[in-house]
């Protein structure tokens, strides 16, 4: 494998990839962009490696992926410390992310060969026709900072088993996480050229997408980035998978315990300090339980205090990933209040080093306000009051996004009926949609297209070709 290029002497000027500790604002590491020559060499290496990698038996490839899973488990603490320092994830969640990544690699090591097996369509005395699943070639992954291991794992695990080779452009604020993955895969025995970390510029990324040797691209990121990548991929007739933003509805139609429902909803919302694309960013609550739900939410949020994410203290919140993220969120909260929303608690920058914004609870954001259409990517609890199931469904679907969703009710069948009308790629009735290695992940509308994880994740970057063989005597 190659890491292109953490220490290139050819690059000049301000380092492009910079890790900054969000809890302190201190620079952790700096790495220059790859040169154009290095980026081109990475494609050539991946293309050359593909011939040998695809020729290996799928069980051999699966064995390598199984070793990746083992190393993620063995290095959980080391890996967790890296992402907690570099993007501010609470340390307990960082350990969970490393462990979940191991589960993903193990799932595809165990199930990948069966998922990739030939599917017989017809068999007669004269011929047999089957659907074969074969690798496409070199793939480009463009990954975000908020889950630095998990989102890489769900892209590369099925594709390594399938026989594709990978170029990985990680987010510019998590270079040490990118290099940790690279080193782990190298130690697991992934051959040279099969997986390469490339510290690419946006221009180099566009060039990689255009390269005829690159057969597909997967991006997890913002709507703006997804639109740019989709345009570039479409122009060059490349397969693309996009997992973009979300503003997931979390609907409470009825509950025996509004306060417990609020506590459960808050736990989901504050995961990763609210920096999750499929977080429950819009809580839609029936009016007869609304006041008690909001009161409990405000009380629990007000208890939280800022803390270093490595501290493992309870009733605390960590920093956002960057100064820009903190400033943007604080400005969005100000606009929500100016538009007519009611701020019950929190929502301001914290007077301490690092990129902290106190968690906020906001109600009554008008649906005709511009801010209503925006995604709050941080610890903001936005709650909306409704008076009927029909109003709840209309509000839930009143968004450009369609990633995840959940609806809760105590009456038999009520949650399921409303869930049937939700416009989202993942829907839960009386539960949030499960996030496990064997369950597909992805959205509709402006949340993107394509699926990762589970059997569907194995089927995205493959040539599902028809093979018809005449029988000879």
Coordinates of C-alpha atoms in Angstrom, one line a residue:
X1 CA 0.0 0.0 0.0
X2 CA 0.9 3.6 -0.4
X3 CA 0.1 6.7 1.7
X4 CA 0.2 9.6 -0.8
X5 CA 1.7 11.7 0.6
X6 CA 2.1 12.6 4.3
X7 CA 5.6 14.1 3.9
X8 CA 6.0 15.2 0.3
X9 CA 8.9 17.6 0.0
X10 CA 7.5 18.9 -3.3
X11 CA 4.5 20.7 -1.8
X12 CA 5.0 24.2 -0.7
X13 CA 3.0 26.9 1.2
X14 CA 0.5 26.3 4.0
X15 CA 0.1 22.6 4.9
X16 CA -3.2 21.4 3.4
X17 CA -4.2 18.6 5.9
X18 CA -4.2 19.9 9.4
X19 CA -5.3 18.1 12.5
X20 CA -6.5 20.5 15.3
X21 CA -7.6 19.4 18.7
X22 CA -11.2 20.8 19.0
X23 CA -11.0 20.8 22.8
X24 CA -8.0 23.2 22.9
X25 CA -7.6 24.7 19.4
X26 CA -4.0 23.4 19.3
X27 CA -2.5 22.1 16.0
X28 CA -1.7 18.4 16.3
X29 CA -0.2 17.7 12.8
X30 CA 0.3 19.2 9.4
X31 CA 0.6 17.4 6.1
X32 CA 1.0 18.8 2.5
X33 CA -1.2 17.9 -0.4
X34 CA 0.0 15.2 -2.7
X35 CA 1.7 16.4 -5.9
X36 CA 0.0 15.9 -9.2
X37 CA 2.6 13.3 -10.0
X38 CA 2.0 11.4 -6.8
X39 CA -1.8 11.4 -7.4
X40 CA -1.2 10.0 -10.9
X41 CA 1.1 7.3 -9.6
X42 CA -1.5 6.3 -7.1
X43 CA -4.0 5.6 -9.9
X44 CA -1.5 3.6 -11.8
X45 CA -0.6 1.6 -8.8
X46 CA -4.2 0.9 -8.0
X47 CA -4.9 -0.1 -11.6
X48 CA -1.9 -2.5 -11.7
X49 CA -2.8 -4.0 -8.3
X50 CA -6.4 -4.6 -9.4
X51 CA -5.3 -7.3 -11.9
X52 CA -3.7 -9.4 -9.2
X53 CA -6.2 -8.6 -6.4
X54 CA -9.2 -9.6 -8.4
X55 CA -7.5 -12.8 -9.5
X56 CA -7.1 -14.0 -5.9
X57 CA -9.8 -16.3 -4.6
X58 CA -12.5 -14.4 -2.8
X59 CA -11.9 -16.5 0.3
X60 CA -8.3 -15.2 0.4
X61 CA -9.5 -11.6 0.1
X62 CA -12.0 -12.3 2.9
X63 CA -9.2 -13.6 5.1
X64 CA -7.3 -10.3 4.7
X65 CA -10.4 -8.4 5.6
X66 CA -11.0 -10.6 8.6
X67 CA -7.5 -9.6 9.8
X68 CA -8.4 -6.0 9.4
X69 CA -11.3 -6.6 11.8
X70 CA -9.0 -8.3 14.3
X71 CA -6.6 -5.3 14.3
X72 CA -9.4 -2.8 14.8
X73 CA -10.4 -4.8 17.9
X74 CA -6.8 -5.1 19.1
X75 CA -6.1 -1.4 18.6
X76 CA -9.4 0.0 19.8
X77 CA -8.0 2.2 22.5
X78 CA -5.2 3.6 20.3
X79 CA -7.6 4.3 17.5
X80 CA -10.1 5.9 19.8
X81 CA -7.6 8.3 21.2
X82 CA -6.7 9.5 17.7
X83 CA -10.2 10.5 16.7
X84 CA -11.0 12.0 20.1
X85 CA -7.9 14.2 19.9
X86 CA -8.5 15.0 16.2
X87 CA -12.2 15.7 15.9
X88 CA -13.5 15.8 19.5
X89 CA -15.7 12.7 19.7
X90 CA -16.3 11.6 23.3
X91 CA -13.8 8.8 24.1
X92 CA -16.5 6.2 24.9
X93 CA -18.1 6.8 21.5
X94 CA -14.7 6.7 19.8
X95 CA -14.1 3.2 21.2
X96 CA -17.6 2.2 20.0
X97 CA -16.7 3.5 16.5
X98 CA -13.6 1.4 16.3
X99 CA -15.4 -1.6 17.6
X100 CA -18.3 -1.1 15.1
X101 CA -15.7 -0.8 12.3
X102 CA -14.4 -4.2 13.3
X103 CA -17.9 -5.6 13.1
X104 CA -18.3 -4.3 9.6
X105 CA -15.1 -5.8 8.3
X106 CA -15.9 -9.1 10.0
X107 CA -19.4 -9.1 8.5
X108 CA -18.1 -8.9 5.0
X109 CA -15.3 -11.3 5.7
X110 CA -17.9 -13.8 6.9
X111 CA -20.7 -13.1 4.5
X112 CA -19.0 -11.5 1.5
X113 CA -18.2 -14.7 -0.5
X114 CA -21.9 -15.9 -0.2
X115 CA -23.2 -12.4 -1.2
X116 CA -20.9 -12.4 -4.2
X117 CA -21.9 -15.9 -5.3
X118 CA -23.3 -16.6 -8.8
X119 CA -27.1 -16.5 -9.1
X120 CA -28.6 -19.1 -11.4
X121 CA -31.4 -17.6 -13.6
X122 CA -32.2 -20.6 -15.8
X123 CA -30.8 -24.1 -16.4
X124 CA -31.9 -26.5 -19.1
X125 CA -30.5 -29.5 -20.8
X126 CA -29.0 -27.1 -23.4
X127 CA -27.6 -24.2 -21.4
X128 CA -27.2 -22.5 -18.0
X129 CA -27.5 -18.8 -17.4
X130 CA -26.3 -17.1 -14.3
X131 CA -25.8 -13.6 -12.9
X132 CA -22.1 -13.2 -11.9
X133 CA -20.9 -10.5 -9.6
X134 CA -17.4 -9.3 -10.6
X135 CA -15.4 -6.3 -9.4
X136 CA -15.3 -3.1 -11.4
X137 CA -11.7 -1.9 -10.8
X138 CA -10.3 1.2 -9.1
X139 CA -12.7 3.1 -6.8
X140 CA -12.4 6.5 -5.2
X141 CA -13.8 7.1 -1.7
X142 CA -14.2 10.7 -0.4
X143 CA -14.9 10.5 3.3
X144 CA -15.9 13.0 6.0
X145 CA -14.5 13.8 9.4
X146 CA -17.5 13.0 11.7
X147 CA -17.0 9.2 11.8
X148 CA -13.4 8.9 10.6
X149 CA -13.3 5.0 10.8
X150 CA -16.8 3.8 10.5
X151 CA -17.6 5.6 7.2
X152 CA -14.3 4.4 5.6
X153 CA -15.1 0.8 6.8
X154 CA -18.5 0.7 5.3
X155 CA -17.1 1.7 1.9
X156 CA -14.0 -0.3 1.7
X157 CA -14.9 -3.6 3.5
X158 CA -17.3 -4.9 0.9
X159 CA -15.2 -3.6 -2.0
X160 CA -12.0 -5.2 -0.8
X161 CA -13.8 -8.6 -0.5
X162 CA -15.3 -8.1 -3.9
X163 CA -11.9 -7.5 -5.5
X164 CA -11.9 -3.7 -6.2
X165 CA -9.0 -1.5 -5.3
X166 CA -9.3 1.7 -3.4
X167 CA -8.1 5.3 -3.5
X168 CA -9.2 7.1 -0.3
X169 CA -9.4 10.8 0.1
X170 CA -10.2 11.6 3.7
X171 CA -11.3 14.9 5.2
X172 CA -8.6 17.5 5.5
X173 CA -9.1 17.9 9.3
X174 CA -8.5 14.2 10.2
X175 CA -5.1 13.3 8.7
X176 CA -3.9 11.3 11.6
X177 CA -7.1 9.2 11.4
X178 CA -6.5 8.6 7.7
X179 CA -2.9 7.5 8.4
X180 CA -4.0 5.2 11.2
X181 CA -6.3 3.4 8.9
X182 CA -3.6 3.2 6.2
X183 CA -1.1 1.7 8.7
X184 CA -3.6 -0.8 10.1
X185 CA -4.5 -2.1 6.6
X186 CA -0.8 -2.4 5.7
X187 CA -0.2 -4.4 8.9
X188 CA -3.2 -6.6 8.1
X189 CA -1.5 -7.7 4.8
X190 CA -3.4 -5.6 2.2
X191 CA -1.1 -5.7 -0.8
X192 CA 0.7 -2.7 -2.2
X193 CA -1.6 -0.6 -4.4
X194 CA -4.9 -2.2 -3.2
X195 CA -5.6 0.5 -0.7
X196 CA -4.0 4.0 -0.9
X197 CA -4.5 7.1 1.2
X198 CA -4.2 10.1 -1.0
X199 CA -4.0 13.6 0.5
X200 CA -5.6 15.1 -2.6
X201 CA -6.7 18.6 -3.4
X202 CA -10.2 19.2 -4.8
X203 CA -8.8 19.7 -8.2
X204 CA -6.9 16.4 -8.0
X205 CA -10.0 14.7 -6.8
X206 CA -11.8 15.9 -9.9
X207 CA -9.0 14.6 -12.0
X208 CA -9.1 11.2 -10.3
X209 CA -12.9 10.9 -11.0
X210 CA -12.2 11.8 -14.7
X211 CA -9.4 9.2 -15.0
X212 CA -10.7 6.3 -17.2
X213 CA -9.0 3.8 -14.9
X214 CA -11.3 4.9 -12.0
X215 CA -14.6 3.1 -12.3
X216 CA -16.6 4.6 -9.5
X217 CA -16.8 7.0 -6.6
X218 CA -18.4 7.0 -3.2
X219 CA -18.9 10.2 -1.2
X220 CA -20.2 10.8 2.3
X221 CA -20.4 14.5 2.9
X222 CA -22.4 17.7 2.4
X223 CA -25.1 18.3 -0.2
X224 CA -22.8 20.8 -1.9
X225 CA -20.0 18.3 -2.2
X226 CA -22.4 15.6 -3.4
X227 CA -23.7 17.8 -6.1
X228 CA -20.2 18.5 -7.4
X229 CA -19.1 14.9 -7.3
X230 CA -22.4 13.7 -8.9
X231 CA -21.8 16.2 -11.8
X232 CA -18.2 15.1 -12.3
X233 CA -19.1 11.4 -12.1
X234 CA -22.0 11.9 -14.5
X235 CA -19.9 13.8 -17.0
X236 CA -17.5 10.8 -17.2
X237 CA -20.2 8.1 -16.9
X238 CA -19.0 6.8 -13.6
X239 CA -21.0 4.9 -11.0
X240 CA -21.5 7.0 -7.8
X241 CA -22.9 6.4 -4.4
X242 CA -23.8 9.5 -2.3
X243 CA -24.6 9.7 1.4
X244 CA -25.4 13.3 2.1
X245 CA -27.2 15.5 4.7
X246 CA -30.2 14.8 6.7
X247 CA -32.9 16.5 8.9
X248 CA -34.5 13.4 10.2
X249 CA -38.0 13.6 11.7
X250 CA -38.5 11.9 15.1
X251 CA -42.3 11.7 15.7
X252 CA -43.9 11.2 19.1
X253 CA -47.6 10.5 18.4
X254 CA -48.3 9.2 21.9
X255 CA -46.5 7.9 24.9
X256 CA -47.2 6.8 28.5
X257 CA -44.1 8.7 29.7
X258 CA -43.3 12.0 27.9
X259 CA -40.3 12.6 30.1
X260 CA -38.7 9.2 29.4
X261 CA -39.4 9.8 25.7
X262 CA -37.6 13.1 25.9
X263 CA -34.6 11.5 27.6
X264 CA -34.4 8.8 24.9
X265 CA -34.7 11.3 22.1
X266 CA -32.0 13.5 23.7
X267 CA -29.6 10.6 23.9
X268 CA -30.0 10.0 20.2
X269 CA -29.6 13.7 19.3
X270 CA -26.4 14.3 21.3
X271 CA -24.5 11.4 19.9
X272 CA -21.2 12.7 18.4
X273 CA -22.2 16.1 19.8
X274 CA -25.1 16.2 17.3
X275 CA -22.7 15.9 14.3
X276 CA -24.4 12.9 12.6
X277 CA -26.2 13.1 9.3
X278 CA -29.0 10.7 10.4
X279 CA -29.6 12.4 13.8
X280 CA -33.1 13.2 14.9
X281 CA -32.8 16.9 14.1
X282 CA -36.5 17.6 14.0
X283 CA -38.6 16.3 16.9
X284 CA -42.3 16.4 16.1
X285 CA -44.5 16.0 19.2
X286 CA -48.2 15.7 19.6
X287 CA -49.6 18.7 21.5
X288 CA -51.1 16.7 24.5
X289 CA -47.5 15.6 25.5
X290 CA -45.6 18.5 24.0
X291 CA -45.2 20.7 27.1
X292 CA -44.0 17.9 29.4
X293 CA -41.6 16.6 26.6
X294 CA -40.0 20.0 26.2
X295 CA -39.8 20.7 29.9
X296 CA -37.9 17.5 30.4
X297 CA -35.7 18.1 27.4
X298 CA -34.8 21.6 28.7
X299 CA -34.1 20.3 32.2
X300 CA -31.7 17.6 31.0
X301 CA -29.9 19.9 28.5
X302 CA -29.4 22.6 31.2
X303 CA -27.6 20.0 33.3
X304 CA -24.8 19.5 30.8
X305 CA -21.4 21.2 31.2
X306 CA -18.5 21.5 28.7
X307 CA -15.7 19.0 29.2
X308 CA -12.7 17.6 27.4
X309 CA -14.0 14.7 25.3
X310 CA -11.3 12.4 26.7
X311 CA -12.5 13.0 30.3
X312 CA -15.3 10.3 30.4
X313 CA -17.3 12.5 32.8
X314 CA -21.1 12.2 32.9
X315 CA -23.5 15.0 32.1
X316 CA -21.1 16.8 29.8
X317 CA -20.8 17.9 26.2
X318 CA -17.8 18.1 24.0
X319 CA -16.6 20.5 21.3
X320 CA -17.6 20.7 17.7
X321 CA -15.1 19.6 15.1
X322 CA -13.8 23.1 14.1
X323 CA -14.0 26.8 14.7
X324 CA -16.0 27.2 11.5
X325 CA -18.5 24.5 12.6
X326 CA -19.0 26.2 16.0
X327 CA -19.4 29.7 14.5
X328 CA -21.8 28.4 11.9
X329 CA -24.0 26.6 14.4
X330 CA -24.1 29.6 16.8
X331 CA -25.1 31.8 13.8
X332 CA -27.8 29.4 12.8
X333 CA -29.3 29.5 16.3
X334 CA -29.4 33.3 16.2
X335 CA -31.2 33.2 12.9
X336 CA -33.7 30.7 14.2
X337 CA -34.6 33.0 17.1
X338 CA -34.7 36.0 14.8
X339 CA -37.2 34.2 12.6
X340 CA -39.5 33.6 15.5
X341 CA -38.2 30.4 17.2
X342 CA -38.2 30.2 21.0
X343 CA -34.8 29.4 22.5
X344 CA -35.3 27.7 25.9
X345 CA -31.7 27.1 26.8
X346 CA -28.1 27.1 25.5
X347 CA -27.0 28.0 22.0
X348 CA -24.0 30.2 22.6
X349 CA -20.3 29.8 22.2
X350 CA -18.7 28.8 25.5
X351 CA -16.0 31.0 27.0
X352 CA -13.2 28.5 27.1
X353 CA -10.5 27.2 24.7
X354 CA -11.8 25.0 22.0
X355 CA -14.9 24.9 19.8
X356 CA -17.7 24.6 22.2
X357 CA -21.4 25.6 21.7
X358 CA -23.7 24.9 24.6
X359 CA -26.5 22.5 23.6
X360 CA -29.7 24.3 22.7
X361 CA -33.5 23.5 22.8
X362 CA -35.5 25.5 20.3
X363 CA -39.3 25.4 19.6
X364 CA -41.6 27.1 17.1
X365 CA -39.3 27.7 14.2
X366 CA -41.6 28.9 11.5
X367 CA -41.9 26.6 8.5
X368 CA -41.7 29.5 6.1
X369 CA -38.3 30.6 7.6
X370 CA -35.1 30.0 5.6
X371 CA -33.5 28.4 8.7
X372 CA -36.2 25.8 8.9
X373 CA -34.8 24.3 5.7
X374 CA -31.3 24.1 7.0
X375 CA -29.5 21.2 8.8
X376 CA -28.3 21.9 12.3
X377 CA -25.1 19.9 12.4
X378 CA -24.5 20.1 16.1
X379 CA -26.2 19.9 19.5
X380 CA -29.5 21.6 18.7
X381 CA -32.8 20.1 19.7
X382 CA -35.6 21.5 17.5
X383 CA -39.1 20.6 18.6
X384 CA -42.3 21.1 16.7
X385 CA -45.9 20.8 18.0
X386 CA -48.6 19.1 16.0
X387 CA -52.3 18.2 16.7
X388 CA -52.9 15.3 14.4
X389 CA -51.3 12.4 12.7
X390 CA -51.9 14.0 9.3
X391 CA -50.2 17.2 10.4
X392 CA -47.2 15.2 11.8
X393 CA -46.8 13.3 8.5
X394 CA -46.9 16.5 6.5
X395 CA -44.3 18.2 8.7
X396 CA -42.1 15.1 8.7
X397 CA -42.0 15.1 4.9
X398 CA -41.6 18.8 4.6
X399 CA -37.9 18.7 4.0
X400 CA -35.5 18.4 1.1
X401 CA -33.8 15.5 2.9
X402 CA -34.8 11.9 3.2
X403 CA -32.2 9.9 5.2
X404 CA -33.6 8.4 8.4
X405 CA -36.8 8.8 10.4
X406 CA -38.7 7.3 13.3
X407 CA -42.2 7.4 14.7
X408 CA -43.5 6.3 18.1
X409 CA -47.0 5.5 19.4
X410 CA -48.5 3.3 22.1
X411 CA -51.6 2.3 20.1
X412 CA -51.2 -0.9 18.0
X413 CA -50.5 -0.2 14.4
X414 CA -50.5 3.6 14.7
X415 CA -46.8 4.1 14.4
X416 CA -46.6 1.7 11.5
X417 CA -49.3 3.5 9.6
X418 CA -47.6 6.8 9.8
X419 CA -44.2 5.3 9.1
X420 CA -45.5 3.9 5.8
X421 CA -45.9 7.5 4.5
X422 CA -42.5 8.7 5.6
X423 CA -40.2 9.7 2.7
X424 CA -36.9 8.4 3.8
X425 CA -34.4 5.6 3.1
X426 CA -34.5 4.3 6.6
X427 CA -37.7 4.2 8.7
X428 CA -38.3 3.0 12.2
X429 CA -41.7 2.3 13.9
X430 CA -41.4 2.5 17.7
X431 CA -37.7 2.4 17.3
X432 CA -34.9 4.2 15.5
X433 CA -33.8 2.4 12.3
X434 CA -31.1 -0.1 13.4
X435 CA -27.5 0.8 12.5
X436 CA -25.7 -2.6 12.2
X437 CA -23.3 -4.1 9.8
X438 CA -26.0 -6.2 8.2
X439 CA -28.6 -3.4 7.7
X440 CA -28.4 -1.1 4.6
X441 CA -27.7 2.6 5.1
X442 CA -28.8 5.4 2.7
X443 CA -31.4 7.9 1.7
X444 CA -33.6 9.5 -0.9
X445 CA -34.3 13.0 -2.1
X446 CA -31.3 15.3 -1.4
X447 CA -29.8 12.9 1.1
X448 CA -28.3 11.0 -1.8
X449 CA -28.6 7.7 -3.5
X450 CA -27.1 4.2 -3.3
X451 CA -26.7 2.0 -0.2
X452 CA -23.9 0.9 2.1
X453 CA -23.7 -2.0 4.6
X454 CA -25.7 -5.2 4.5
X455 CA -26.2 -7.2 1.3
X456 CA -27.1 -4.0 -0.6
X457 CA -23.7 -2.5 0.2
X458 CA -22.0 -5.5 -1.5
X459 CA -23.9 -4.9 -4.7
X460 CA -23.1 -1.2 -5.5
X461 CA -19.7 -1.4 -7.2
X462 CA -20.0 -4.7 -9.1
X463 CA -20.5 -5.8 -12.6
X464 CA -23.7 -7.9 -12.4
X465 CA -23.1 -9.6 -15.7
X466 CA -25.0 -12.3 -17.4
X467 CA -23.1 -15.5 -18.2
X468 CA -24.8 -18.0 -20.5
X469 CA -23.0 -21.3 -21.1
X470 CA -24.1 -23.8 -23.7
X471 CA -23.7 -27.4 -22.6
X472 CA -21.5 -29.5 -24.8
X473 CA -21.8 -33.3 -25.3

